[in-house]
mmCIF file of C-alpha atoms in Angstrom:
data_model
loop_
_atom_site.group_PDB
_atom_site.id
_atom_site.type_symbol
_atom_site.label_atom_id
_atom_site.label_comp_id
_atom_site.label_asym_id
_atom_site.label_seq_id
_atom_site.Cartn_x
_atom_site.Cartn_y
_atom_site.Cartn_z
ATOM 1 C CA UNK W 1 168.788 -102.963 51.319
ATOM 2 C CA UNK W 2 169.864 -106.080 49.377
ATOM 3 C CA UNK W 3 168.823 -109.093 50.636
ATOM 4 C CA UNK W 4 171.967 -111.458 50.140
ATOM 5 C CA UNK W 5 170.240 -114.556 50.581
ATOM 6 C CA UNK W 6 169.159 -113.983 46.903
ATOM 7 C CA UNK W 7 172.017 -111.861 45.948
ATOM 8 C CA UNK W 8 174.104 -112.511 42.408
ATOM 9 C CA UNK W 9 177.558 -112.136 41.499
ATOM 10 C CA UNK W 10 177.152 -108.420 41.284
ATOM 11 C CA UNK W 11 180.768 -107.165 42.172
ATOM 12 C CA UNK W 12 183.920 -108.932 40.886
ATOM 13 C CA UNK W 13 187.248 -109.165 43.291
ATOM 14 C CA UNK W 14 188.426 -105.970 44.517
ATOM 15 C CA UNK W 15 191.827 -106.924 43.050
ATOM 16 C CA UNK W 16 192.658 -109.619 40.327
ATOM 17 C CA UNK W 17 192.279 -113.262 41.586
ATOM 18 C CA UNK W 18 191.748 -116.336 39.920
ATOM 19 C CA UNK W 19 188.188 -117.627 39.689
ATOM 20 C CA UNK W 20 187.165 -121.210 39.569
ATOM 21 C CA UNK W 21 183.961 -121.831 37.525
ATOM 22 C CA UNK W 22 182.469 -124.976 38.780
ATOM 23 C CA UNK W 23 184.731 -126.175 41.158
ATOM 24 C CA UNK W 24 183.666 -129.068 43.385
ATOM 25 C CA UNK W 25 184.656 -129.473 47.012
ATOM 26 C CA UNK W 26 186.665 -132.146 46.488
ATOM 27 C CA UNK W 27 189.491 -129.924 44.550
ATOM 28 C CA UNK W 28 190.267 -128.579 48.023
ATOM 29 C CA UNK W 29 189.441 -131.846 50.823
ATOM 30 C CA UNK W 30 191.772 -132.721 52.870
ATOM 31 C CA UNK W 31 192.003 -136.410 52.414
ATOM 32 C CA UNK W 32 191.373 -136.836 56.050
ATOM 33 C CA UNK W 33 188.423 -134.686 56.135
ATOM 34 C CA UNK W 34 186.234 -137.058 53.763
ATOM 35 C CA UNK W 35 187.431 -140.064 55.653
ATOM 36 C CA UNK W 36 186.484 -138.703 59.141
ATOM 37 C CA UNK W 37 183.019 -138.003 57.516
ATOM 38 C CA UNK W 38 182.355 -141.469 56.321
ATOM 39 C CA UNK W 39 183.364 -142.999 59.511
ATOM 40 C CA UNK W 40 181.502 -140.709 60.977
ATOM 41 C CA UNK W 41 178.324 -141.890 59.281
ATOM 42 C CA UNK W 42 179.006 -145.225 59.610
ATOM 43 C CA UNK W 43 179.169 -144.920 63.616
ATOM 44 C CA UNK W 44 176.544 -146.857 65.182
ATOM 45 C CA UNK W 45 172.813 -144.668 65.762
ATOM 46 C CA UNK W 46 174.689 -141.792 63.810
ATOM 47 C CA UNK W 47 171.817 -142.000 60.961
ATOM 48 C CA UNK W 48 168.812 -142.431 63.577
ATOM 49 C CA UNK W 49 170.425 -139.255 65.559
ATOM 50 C CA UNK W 50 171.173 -136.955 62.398
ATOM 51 C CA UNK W 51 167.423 -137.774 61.055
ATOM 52 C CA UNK W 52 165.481 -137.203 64.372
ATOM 53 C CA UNK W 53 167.379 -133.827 64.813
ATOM 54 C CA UNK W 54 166.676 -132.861 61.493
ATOM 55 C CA UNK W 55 163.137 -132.487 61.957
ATOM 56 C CA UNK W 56 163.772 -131.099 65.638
ATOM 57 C CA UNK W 57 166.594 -128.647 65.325
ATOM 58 C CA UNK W 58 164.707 -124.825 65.277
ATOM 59 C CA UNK W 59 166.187 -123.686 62.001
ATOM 60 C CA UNK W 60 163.900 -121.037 61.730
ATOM 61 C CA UNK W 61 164.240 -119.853 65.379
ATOM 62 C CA UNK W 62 167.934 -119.920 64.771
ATOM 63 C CA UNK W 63 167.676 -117.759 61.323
ATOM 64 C CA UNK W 64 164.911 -115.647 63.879
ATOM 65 C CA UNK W 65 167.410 -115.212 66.534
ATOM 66 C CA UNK W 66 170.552 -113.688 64.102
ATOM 67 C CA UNK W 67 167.577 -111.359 62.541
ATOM 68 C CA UNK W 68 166.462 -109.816 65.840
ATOM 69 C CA UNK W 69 169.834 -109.993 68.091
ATOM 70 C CA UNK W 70 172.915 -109.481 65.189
ATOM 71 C CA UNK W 71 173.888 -107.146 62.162
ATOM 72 C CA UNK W 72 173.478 -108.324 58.797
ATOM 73 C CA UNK W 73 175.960 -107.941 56.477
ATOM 74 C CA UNK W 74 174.496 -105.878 53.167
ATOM 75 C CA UNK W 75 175.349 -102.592 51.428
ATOM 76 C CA UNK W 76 174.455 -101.110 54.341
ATOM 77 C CA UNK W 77 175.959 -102.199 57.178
ATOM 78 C CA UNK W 78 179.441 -103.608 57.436
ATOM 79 C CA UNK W 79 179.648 -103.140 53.397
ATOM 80 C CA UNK W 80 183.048 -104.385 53.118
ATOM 81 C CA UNK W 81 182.629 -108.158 54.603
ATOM 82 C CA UNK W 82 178.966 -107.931 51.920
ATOM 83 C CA UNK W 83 181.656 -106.950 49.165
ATOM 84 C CA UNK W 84 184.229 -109.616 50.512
ATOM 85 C CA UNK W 85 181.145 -112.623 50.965
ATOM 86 C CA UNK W 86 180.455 -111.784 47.154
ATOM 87 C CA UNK W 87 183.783 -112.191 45.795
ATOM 88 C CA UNK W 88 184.457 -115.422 47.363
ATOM 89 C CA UNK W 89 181.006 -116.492 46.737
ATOM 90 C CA UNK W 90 182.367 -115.378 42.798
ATOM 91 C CA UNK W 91 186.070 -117.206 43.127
ATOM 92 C CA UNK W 92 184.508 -120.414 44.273
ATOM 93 C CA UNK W 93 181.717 -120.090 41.999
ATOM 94 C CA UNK W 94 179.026 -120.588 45.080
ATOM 95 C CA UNK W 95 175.749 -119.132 43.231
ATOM 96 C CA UNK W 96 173.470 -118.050 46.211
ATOM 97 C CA UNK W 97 175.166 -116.063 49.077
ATOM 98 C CA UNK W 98 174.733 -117.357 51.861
ATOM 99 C CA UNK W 99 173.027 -114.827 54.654
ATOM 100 C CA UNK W 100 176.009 -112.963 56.966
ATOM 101 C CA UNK W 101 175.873 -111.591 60.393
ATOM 102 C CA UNK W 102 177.957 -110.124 63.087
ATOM 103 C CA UNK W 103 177.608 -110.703 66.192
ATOM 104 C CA UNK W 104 178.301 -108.915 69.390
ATOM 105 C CA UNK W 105 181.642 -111.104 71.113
ATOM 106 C CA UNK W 106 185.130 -110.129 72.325
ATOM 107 C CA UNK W 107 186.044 -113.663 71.326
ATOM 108 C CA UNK W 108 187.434 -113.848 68.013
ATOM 109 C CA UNK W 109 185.065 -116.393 65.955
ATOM 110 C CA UNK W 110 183.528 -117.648 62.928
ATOM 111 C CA UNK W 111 181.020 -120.207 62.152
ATOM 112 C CA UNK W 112 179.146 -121.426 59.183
ATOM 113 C CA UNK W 113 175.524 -123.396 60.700
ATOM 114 C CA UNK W 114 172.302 -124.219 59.220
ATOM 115 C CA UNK W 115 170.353 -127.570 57.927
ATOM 116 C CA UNK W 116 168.657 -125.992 54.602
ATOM 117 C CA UNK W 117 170.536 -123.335 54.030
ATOM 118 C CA UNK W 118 174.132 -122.169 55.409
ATOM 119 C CA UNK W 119 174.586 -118.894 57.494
ATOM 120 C CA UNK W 120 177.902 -117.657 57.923
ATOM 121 C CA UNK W 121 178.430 -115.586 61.740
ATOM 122 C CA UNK W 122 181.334 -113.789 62.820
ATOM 123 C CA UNK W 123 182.357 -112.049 65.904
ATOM 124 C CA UNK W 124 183.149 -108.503 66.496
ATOM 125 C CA UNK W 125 186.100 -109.669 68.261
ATOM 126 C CA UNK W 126 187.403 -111.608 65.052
ATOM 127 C CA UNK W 127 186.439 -108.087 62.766
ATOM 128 C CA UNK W 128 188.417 -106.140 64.780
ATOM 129 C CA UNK W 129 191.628 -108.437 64.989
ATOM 130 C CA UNK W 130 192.189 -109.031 61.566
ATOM 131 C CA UNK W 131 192.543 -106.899 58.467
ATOM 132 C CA UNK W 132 191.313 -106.427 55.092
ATOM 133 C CA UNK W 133 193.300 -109.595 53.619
ATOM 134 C CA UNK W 134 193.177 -111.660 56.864
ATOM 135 C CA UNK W 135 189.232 -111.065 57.316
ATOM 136 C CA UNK W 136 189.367 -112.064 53.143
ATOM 137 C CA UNK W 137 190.666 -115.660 54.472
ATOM 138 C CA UNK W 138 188.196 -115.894 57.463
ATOM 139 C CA UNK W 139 185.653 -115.780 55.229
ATOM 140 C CA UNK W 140 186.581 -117.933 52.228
ATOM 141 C CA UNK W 141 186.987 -120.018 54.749
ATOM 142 C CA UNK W 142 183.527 -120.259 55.836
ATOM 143 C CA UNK W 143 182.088 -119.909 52.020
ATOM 144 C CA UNK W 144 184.599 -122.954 51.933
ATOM 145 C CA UNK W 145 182.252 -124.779 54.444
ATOM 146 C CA UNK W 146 179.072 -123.886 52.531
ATOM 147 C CA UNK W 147 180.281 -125.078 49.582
ATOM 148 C CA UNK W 148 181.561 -128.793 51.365
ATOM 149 C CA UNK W 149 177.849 -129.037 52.843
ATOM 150 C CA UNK W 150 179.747 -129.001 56.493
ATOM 151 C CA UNK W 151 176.904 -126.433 57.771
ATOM 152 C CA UNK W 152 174.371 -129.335 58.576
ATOM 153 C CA UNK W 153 177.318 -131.296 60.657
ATOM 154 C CA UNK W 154 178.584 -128.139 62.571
ATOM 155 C CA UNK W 155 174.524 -127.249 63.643
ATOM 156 C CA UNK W 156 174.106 -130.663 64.972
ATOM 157 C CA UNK W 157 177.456 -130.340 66.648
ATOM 158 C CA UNK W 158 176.398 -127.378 68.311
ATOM 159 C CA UNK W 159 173.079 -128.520 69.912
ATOM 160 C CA UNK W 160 174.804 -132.072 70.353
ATOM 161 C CA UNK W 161 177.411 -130.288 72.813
ATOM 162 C CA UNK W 162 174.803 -128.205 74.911
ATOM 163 C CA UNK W 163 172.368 -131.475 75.094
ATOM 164 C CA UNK W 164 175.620 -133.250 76.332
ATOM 165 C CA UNK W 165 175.957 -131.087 78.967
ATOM 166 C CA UNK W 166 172.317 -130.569 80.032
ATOM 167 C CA UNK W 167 171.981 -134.188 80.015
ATOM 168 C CA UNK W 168 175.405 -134.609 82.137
ATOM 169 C CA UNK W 169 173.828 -135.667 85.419
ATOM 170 C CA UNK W 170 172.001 -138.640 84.579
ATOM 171 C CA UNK W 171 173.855 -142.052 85.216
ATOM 172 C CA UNK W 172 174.714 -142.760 81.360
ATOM 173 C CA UNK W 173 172.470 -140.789 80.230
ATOM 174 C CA UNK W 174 174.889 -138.873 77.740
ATOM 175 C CA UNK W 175 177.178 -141.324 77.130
ATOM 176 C CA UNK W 176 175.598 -142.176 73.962
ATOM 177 C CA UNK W 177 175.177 -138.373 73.165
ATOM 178 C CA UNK W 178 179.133 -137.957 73.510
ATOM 179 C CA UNK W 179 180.519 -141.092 71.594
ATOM 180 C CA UNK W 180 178.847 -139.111 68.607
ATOM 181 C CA UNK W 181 179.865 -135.315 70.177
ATOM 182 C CA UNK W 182 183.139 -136.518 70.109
ATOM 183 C CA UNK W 183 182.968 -138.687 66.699
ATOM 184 C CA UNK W 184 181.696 -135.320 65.192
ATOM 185 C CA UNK W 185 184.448 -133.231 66.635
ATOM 186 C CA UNK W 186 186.925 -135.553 65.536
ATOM 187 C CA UNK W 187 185.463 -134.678 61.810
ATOM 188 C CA UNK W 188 184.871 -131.053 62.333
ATOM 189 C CA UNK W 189 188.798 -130.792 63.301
ATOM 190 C CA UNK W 190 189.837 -132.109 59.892
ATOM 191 C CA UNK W 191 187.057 -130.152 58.127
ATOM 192 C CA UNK W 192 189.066 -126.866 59.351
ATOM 193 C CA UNK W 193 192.480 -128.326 56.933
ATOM 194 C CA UNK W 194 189.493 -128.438 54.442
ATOM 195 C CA UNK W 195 188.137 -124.761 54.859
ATOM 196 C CA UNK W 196 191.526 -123.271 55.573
ATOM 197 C CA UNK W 197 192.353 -124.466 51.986
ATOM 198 C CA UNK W 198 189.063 -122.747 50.654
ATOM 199 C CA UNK W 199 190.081 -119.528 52.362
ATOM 200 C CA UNK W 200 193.695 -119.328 49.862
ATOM 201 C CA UNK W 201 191.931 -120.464 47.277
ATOM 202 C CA UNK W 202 189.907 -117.154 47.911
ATOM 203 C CA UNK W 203 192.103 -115.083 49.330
ATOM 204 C CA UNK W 204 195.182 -116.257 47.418
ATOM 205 C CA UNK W 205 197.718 -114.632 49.979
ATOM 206 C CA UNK W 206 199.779 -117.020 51.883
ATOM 207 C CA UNK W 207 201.350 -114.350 54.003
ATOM 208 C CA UNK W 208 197.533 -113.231 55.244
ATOM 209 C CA UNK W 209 196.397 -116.237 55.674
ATOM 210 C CA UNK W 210 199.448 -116.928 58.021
ATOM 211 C CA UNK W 211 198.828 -113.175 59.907
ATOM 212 C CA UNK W 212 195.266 -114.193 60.271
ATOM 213 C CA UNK W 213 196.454 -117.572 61.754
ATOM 214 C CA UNK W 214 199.164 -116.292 64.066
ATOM 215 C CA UNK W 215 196.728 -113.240 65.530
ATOM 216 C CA UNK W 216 194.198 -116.004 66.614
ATOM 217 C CA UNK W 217 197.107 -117.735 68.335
ATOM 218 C CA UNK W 218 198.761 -114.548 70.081
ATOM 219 C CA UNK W 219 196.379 -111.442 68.962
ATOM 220 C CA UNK W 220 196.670 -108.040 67.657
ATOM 221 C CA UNK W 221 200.786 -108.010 68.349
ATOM 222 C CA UNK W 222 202.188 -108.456 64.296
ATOM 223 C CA UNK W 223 204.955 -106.839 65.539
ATOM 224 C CA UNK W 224 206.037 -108.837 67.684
ATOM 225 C CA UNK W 225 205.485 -111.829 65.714
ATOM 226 C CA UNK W 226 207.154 -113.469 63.069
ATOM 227 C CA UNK W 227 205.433 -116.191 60.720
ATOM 228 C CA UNK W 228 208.666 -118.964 60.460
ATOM 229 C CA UNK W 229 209.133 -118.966 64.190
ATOM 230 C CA UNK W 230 205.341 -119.494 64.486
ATOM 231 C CA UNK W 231 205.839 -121.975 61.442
ATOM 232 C CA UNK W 232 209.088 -123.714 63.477
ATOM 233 C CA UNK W 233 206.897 -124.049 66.943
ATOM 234 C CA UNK W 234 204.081 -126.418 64.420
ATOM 235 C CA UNK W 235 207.632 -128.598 63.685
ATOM 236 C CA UNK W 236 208.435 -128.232 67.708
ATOM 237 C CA UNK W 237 205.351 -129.522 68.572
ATOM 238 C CA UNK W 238 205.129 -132.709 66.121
ATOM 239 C CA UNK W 239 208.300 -133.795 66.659
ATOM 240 C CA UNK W 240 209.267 -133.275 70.047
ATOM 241 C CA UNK W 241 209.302 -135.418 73.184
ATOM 242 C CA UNK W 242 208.595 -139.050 73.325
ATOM 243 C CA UNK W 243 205.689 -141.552 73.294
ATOM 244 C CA UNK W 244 204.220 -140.137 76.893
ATOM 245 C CA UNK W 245 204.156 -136.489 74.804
ATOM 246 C CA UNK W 246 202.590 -138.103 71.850
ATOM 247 C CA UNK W 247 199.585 -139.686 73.943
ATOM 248 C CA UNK W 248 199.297 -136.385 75.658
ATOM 249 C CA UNK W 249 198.944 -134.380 72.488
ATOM 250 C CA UNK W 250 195.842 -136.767 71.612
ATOM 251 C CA UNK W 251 194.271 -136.137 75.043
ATOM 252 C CA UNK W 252 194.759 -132.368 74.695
ATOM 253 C CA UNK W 253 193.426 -132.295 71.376
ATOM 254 C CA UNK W 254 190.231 -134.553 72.283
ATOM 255 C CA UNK W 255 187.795 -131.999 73.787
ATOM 256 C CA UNK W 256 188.569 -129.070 70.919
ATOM 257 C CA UNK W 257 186.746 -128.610 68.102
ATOM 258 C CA UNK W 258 189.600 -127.196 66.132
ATOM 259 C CA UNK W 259 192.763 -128.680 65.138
ATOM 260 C CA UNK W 260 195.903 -126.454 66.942
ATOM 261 C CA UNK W 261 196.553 -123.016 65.323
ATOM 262 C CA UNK W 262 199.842 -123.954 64.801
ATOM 263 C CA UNK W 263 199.404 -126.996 62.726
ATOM 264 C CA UNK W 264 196.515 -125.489 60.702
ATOM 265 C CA UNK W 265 199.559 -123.440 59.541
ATOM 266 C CA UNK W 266 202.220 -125.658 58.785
ATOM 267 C CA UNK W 267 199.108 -128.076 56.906
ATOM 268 C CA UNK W 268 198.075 -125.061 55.467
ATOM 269 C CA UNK W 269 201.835 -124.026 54.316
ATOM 270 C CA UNK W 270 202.745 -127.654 53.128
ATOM 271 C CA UNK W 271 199.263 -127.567 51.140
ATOM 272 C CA UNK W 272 200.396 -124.284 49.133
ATOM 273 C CA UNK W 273 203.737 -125.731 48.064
ATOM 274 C CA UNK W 274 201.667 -128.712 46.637
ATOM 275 C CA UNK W 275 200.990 -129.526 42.810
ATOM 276 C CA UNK W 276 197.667 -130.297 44.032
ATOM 277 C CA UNK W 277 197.334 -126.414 44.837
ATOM 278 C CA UNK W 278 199.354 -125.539 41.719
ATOM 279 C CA UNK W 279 197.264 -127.639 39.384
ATOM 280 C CA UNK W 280 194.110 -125.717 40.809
ATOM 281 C CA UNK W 281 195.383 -122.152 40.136
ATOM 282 C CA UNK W 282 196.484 -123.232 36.778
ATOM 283 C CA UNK W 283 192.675 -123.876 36.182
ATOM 284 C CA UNK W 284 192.872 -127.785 36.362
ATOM 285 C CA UNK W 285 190.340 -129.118 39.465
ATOM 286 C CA UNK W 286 187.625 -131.361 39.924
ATOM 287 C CA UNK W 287 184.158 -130.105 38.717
ATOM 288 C CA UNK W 288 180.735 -130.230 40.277
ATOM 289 C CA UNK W 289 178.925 -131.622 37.218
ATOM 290 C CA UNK W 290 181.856 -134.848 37.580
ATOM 291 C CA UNK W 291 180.232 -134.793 41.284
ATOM 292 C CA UNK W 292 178.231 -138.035 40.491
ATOM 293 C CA UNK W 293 180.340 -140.110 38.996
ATOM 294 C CA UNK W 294 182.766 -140.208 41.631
ATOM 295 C CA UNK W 295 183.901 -143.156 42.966
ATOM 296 C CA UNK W 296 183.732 -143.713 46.471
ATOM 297 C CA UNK W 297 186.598 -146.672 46.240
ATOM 298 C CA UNK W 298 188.622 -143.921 44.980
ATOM 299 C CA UNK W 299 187.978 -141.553 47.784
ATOM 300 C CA UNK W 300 188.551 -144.486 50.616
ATOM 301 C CA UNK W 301 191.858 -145.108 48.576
ATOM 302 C CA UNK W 302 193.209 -141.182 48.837
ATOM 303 C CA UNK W 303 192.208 -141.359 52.446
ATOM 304 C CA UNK W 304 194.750 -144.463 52.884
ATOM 305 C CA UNK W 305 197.330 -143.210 50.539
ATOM 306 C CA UNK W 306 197.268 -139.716 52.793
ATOM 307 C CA UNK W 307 197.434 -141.578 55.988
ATOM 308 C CA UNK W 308 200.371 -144.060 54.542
ATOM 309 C CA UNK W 309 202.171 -140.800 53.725
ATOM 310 C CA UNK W 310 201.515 -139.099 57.215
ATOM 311 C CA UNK W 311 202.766 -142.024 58.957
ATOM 312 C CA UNK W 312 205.793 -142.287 57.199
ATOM 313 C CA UNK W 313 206.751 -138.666 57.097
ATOM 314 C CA UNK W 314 205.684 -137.676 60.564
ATOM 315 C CA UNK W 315 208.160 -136.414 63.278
ATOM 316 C CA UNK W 316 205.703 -137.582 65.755
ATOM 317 C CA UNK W 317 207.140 -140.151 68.072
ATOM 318 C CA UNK W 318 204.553 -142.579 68.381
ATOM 319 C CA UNK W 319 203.795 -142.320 64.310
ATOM 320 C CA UNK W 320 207.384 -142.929 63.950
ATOM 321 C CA UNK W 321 207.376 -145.890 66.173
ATOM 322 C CA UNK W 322 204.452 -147.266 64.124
ATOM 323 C CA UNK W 323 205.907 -147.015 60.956
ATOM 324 C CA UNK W 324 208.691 -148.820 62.330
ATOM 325 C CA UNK W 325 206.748 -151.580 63.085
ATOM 326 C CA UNK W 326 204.236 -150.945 59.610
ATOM 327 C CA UNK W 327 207.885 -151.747 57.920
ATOM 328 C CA UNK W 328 209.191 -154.379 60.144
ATOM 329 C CA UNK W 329 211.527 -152.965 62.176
ATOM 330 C CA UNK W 330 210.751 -154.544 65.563
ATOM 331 C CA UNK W 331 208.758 -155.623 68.259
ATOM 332 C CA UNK W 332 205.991 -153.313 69.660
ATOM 333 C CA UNK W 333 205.874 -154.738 72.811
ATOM 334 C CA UNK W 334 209.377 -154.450 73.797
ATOM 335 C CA UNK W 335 209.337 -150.473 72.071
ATOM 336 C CA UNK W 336 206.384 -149.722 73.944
ATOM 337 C CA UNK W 337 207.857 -150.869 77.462
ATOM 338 C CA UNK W 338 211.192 -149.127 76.408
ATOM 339 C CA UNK W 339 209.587 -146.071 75.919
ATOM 340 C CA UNK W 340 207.521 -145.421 78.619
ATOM 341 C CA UNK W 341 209.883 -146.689 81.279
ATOM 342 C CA UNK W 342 213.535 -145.668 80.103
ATOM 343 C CA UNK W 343 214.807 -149.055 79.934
ATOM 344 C CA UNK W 344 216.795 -150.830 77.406
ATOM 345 C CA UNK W 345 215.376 -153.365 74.939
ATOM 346 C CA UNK W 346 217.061 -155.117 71.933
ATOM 347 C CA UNK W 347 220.113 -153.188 72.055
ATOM 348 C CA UNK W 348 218.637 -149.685 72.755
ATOM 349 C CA UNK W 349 216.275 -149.687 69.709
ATOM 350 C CA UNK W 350 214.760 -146.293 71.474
ATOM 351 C CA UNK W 351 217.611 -144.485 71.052
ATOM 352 C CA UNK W 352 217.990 -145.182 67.295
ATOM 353 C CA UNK W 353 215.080 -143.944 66.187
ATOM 354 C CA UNK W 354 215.731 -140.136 67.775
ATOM 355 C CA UNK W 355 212.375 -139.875 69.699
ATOM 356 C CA UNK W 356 214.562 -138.299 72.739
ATOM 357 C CA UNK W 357 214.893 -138.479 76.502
ATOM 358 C CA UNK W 358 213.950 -141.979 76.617
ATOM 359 C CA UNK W 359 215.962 -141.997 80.064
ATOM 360 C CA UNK W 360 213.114 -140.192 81.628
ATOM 361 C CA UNK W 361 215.877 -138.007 83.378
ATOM 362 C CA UNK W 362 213.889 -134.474 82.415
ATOM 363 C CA UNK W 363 210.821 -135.628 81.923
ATOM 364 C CA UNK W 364 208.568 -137.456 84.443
ATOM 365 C CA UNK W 365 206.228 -139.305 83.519
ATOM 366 C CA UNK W 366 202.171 -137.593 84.703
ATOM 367 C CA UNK W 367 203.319 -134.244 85.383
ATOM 368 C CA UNK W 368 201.717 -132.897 82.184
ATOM 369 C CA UNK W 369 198.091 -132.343 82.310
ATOM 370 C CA UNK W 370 196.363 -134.078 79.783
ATOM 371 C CA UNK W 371 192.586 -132.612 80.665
ATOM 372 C CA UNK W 372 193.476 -129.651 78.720
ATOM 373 C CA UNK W 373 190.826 -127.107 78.051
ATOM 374 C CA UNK W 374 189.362 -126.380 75.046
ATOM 375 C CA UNK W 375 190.226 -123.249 75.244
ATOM 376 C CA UNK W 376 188.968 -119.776 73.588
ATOM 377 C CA UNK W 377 186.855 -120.831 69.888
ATOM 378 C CA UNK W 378 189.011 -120.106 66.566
ATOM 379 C CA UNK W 379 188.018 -118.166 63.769
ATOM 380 C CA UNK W 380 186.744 -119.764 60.760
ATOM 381 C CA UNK W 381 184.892 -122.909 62.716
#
């Protein structure tokens, strides 16, 4: 039995797909994803917390743990994910494969963890949803996240989270613990848009891509499924309701570590029609060896050009509302009050902007639930 750990580029794609010799991370970033990590860093005893846990996180009891209680992926067991880890390990140009094993769970999941050296899991749950092309995705995706360095991040997320929890009964005790839980979260969610571009860039099938999406949102039921209604309930949710919905959709989103399935969709759709995306296929990315001489000016100033954009494209109420203002177009005070209570200010500036039912005759305000549950985990984390 191979062991893949020290595996090379034995196999090429199983159909004709585009490789990318030397491509660096940053070809396929989401803008947002780099910026969350810097702030990140930058929080306040992030640096003291990552460096202590590096020397106490049990790496090797983890690596132990997959070896004794999981399958691992090789020519002999579950051959076609070995064959599908080595051709995206060969599109992306990622020289050692990373370890792979499957793991007993209904729940359909994915994760890429480790401090010196990635391993990639996935469920039995997520191998039995998805097919051939979908499963291609899920795990681009996660060579994706080996290749971005994320695996260090998502480990210390992990034992973060159950520390947080075991620690929960102590007056303040994890306070501390969960400013950086949730700072990490906040990155992790944007360094999904990140590995769900990986996984087309390895997969290079929009359509699975979208399946795999859609049958982690409403499972094994194609048929009865349809990707531009799925695609149209992404636009529903951005763009509907007013301010109140737009503060609830932050609170919902808080305690997940993924962003919505349906928005990794639409980013993920809106990403493909690109000439970002198009430039890459036609062979024309960033390169590892140009790595160091990146500027990190240049970086912070993509961030803020992506974030300019989002505001001023967004359907979201409260984004519109603060582009408004960004351009000049009125008070915030007066919008604010207008908004949340239905009344009328400076000639019913609510109503021009379209953010609806600004009467508060539907929709009462606190009948929503904003503790929303994180609900079930989502392949490809």
């Amino acid at each position: 039995m191979t062991d893949n750990s020290h595996a090379s580029h034995e196999h090429v794609p199983s159909r004709q797909r585009r490789r990318f010799s030397g491509i660096s991370s940053r070809a396929y970033e989401h803008p947002a994803d780099r910026s969350a990590l810097v702030a990140l860093r930058k929080l306040s005893g992030f640096d003291t917390v990552f460096k202590a846990l590096s020397g106490l996180l049990p790496e090797r009891s983890l690596r132990l743990l997959f070896l004794s209680d999981s399958v691992r992926v090789s020519d002999a067991q579950f051959a076609h994910l070995n064959d599908m880890l080595r051709d995206a390990c060969y599109i992306l140009d990622l020289e050692k494969v990373p370890p792979m094993y499957v793991n007993q769970d209904p729940q359909p999941n994915a994760m890429c963890i480790g401090l010196d050296e990635p391993i990639i899991v996935v469920t039995t749950g997520l191998v039995e949803l998805l097919d051939e092309e979908e499963m291609r995705a899920v795990v681009g995706h996660e060579v994706g996240h080996a290749l971005s360095g994320h695996a260090v991040y998502r480990t210390i997320l992990l034992f973060l989270t159950n520390l947080a929890l075991k620690v929960a009964w102590i007056p303040l005790g994890n306070v501390a613990i969960m400013t950086i839980v949730m700072a990490l979260r906040e990155w992790f969610r944007k360094s999904e848009l990140s590995a769900d571009r990986a996984g087309l860039l390895v997969g290079q099938d929009l359509q699975a891509s979208m399946r795999g999406l859609m049958k982690i949102a409403g499972g094994n039921h194609l048929h009865e499924m349809n990707v531009d209604a799925f695609l149209a309930q992404a636009d529903e949710y951005e763009k509907g309701g007013d301010l109140r919905d737009s503060v609830l959709k932050i609170l919902n989103v808080l305690p997940r570590s993924h962003p919505f399935t349906t928005v990794r969709a639409a980013e993920l759709k809106k990403w493909s029609e690109s000439r970002d995306y198009q430039r890459i296929m036609d062979g024309h990315y960033p390169r590892r060896e140009e790595d160091k001489d990146t500027s990190v000016t240049d970086s912070f100033r993509q961030s803020a050009s992506h974030y300019a954009d989002s505001v001023r494209t967004s359907k979201d109420p409260l984004m519109k509302l603060v582009g408004d203002i960004a351009g000049g177009a009125g008070d915030l005070g007066g919008k604010l009050r207008d908004k949340f209570t239905g009344g009328s200010h400076g000639g019913g500036a609510a109503g021009k902007d379209g953010a609806t039912d600004d009467s508060g005759a539907t929709r009462q305000s606190g009948t929503e639930d904003p503790g929303s549950p994180q609900g079930p985990g989502t392949a490809g984390s």
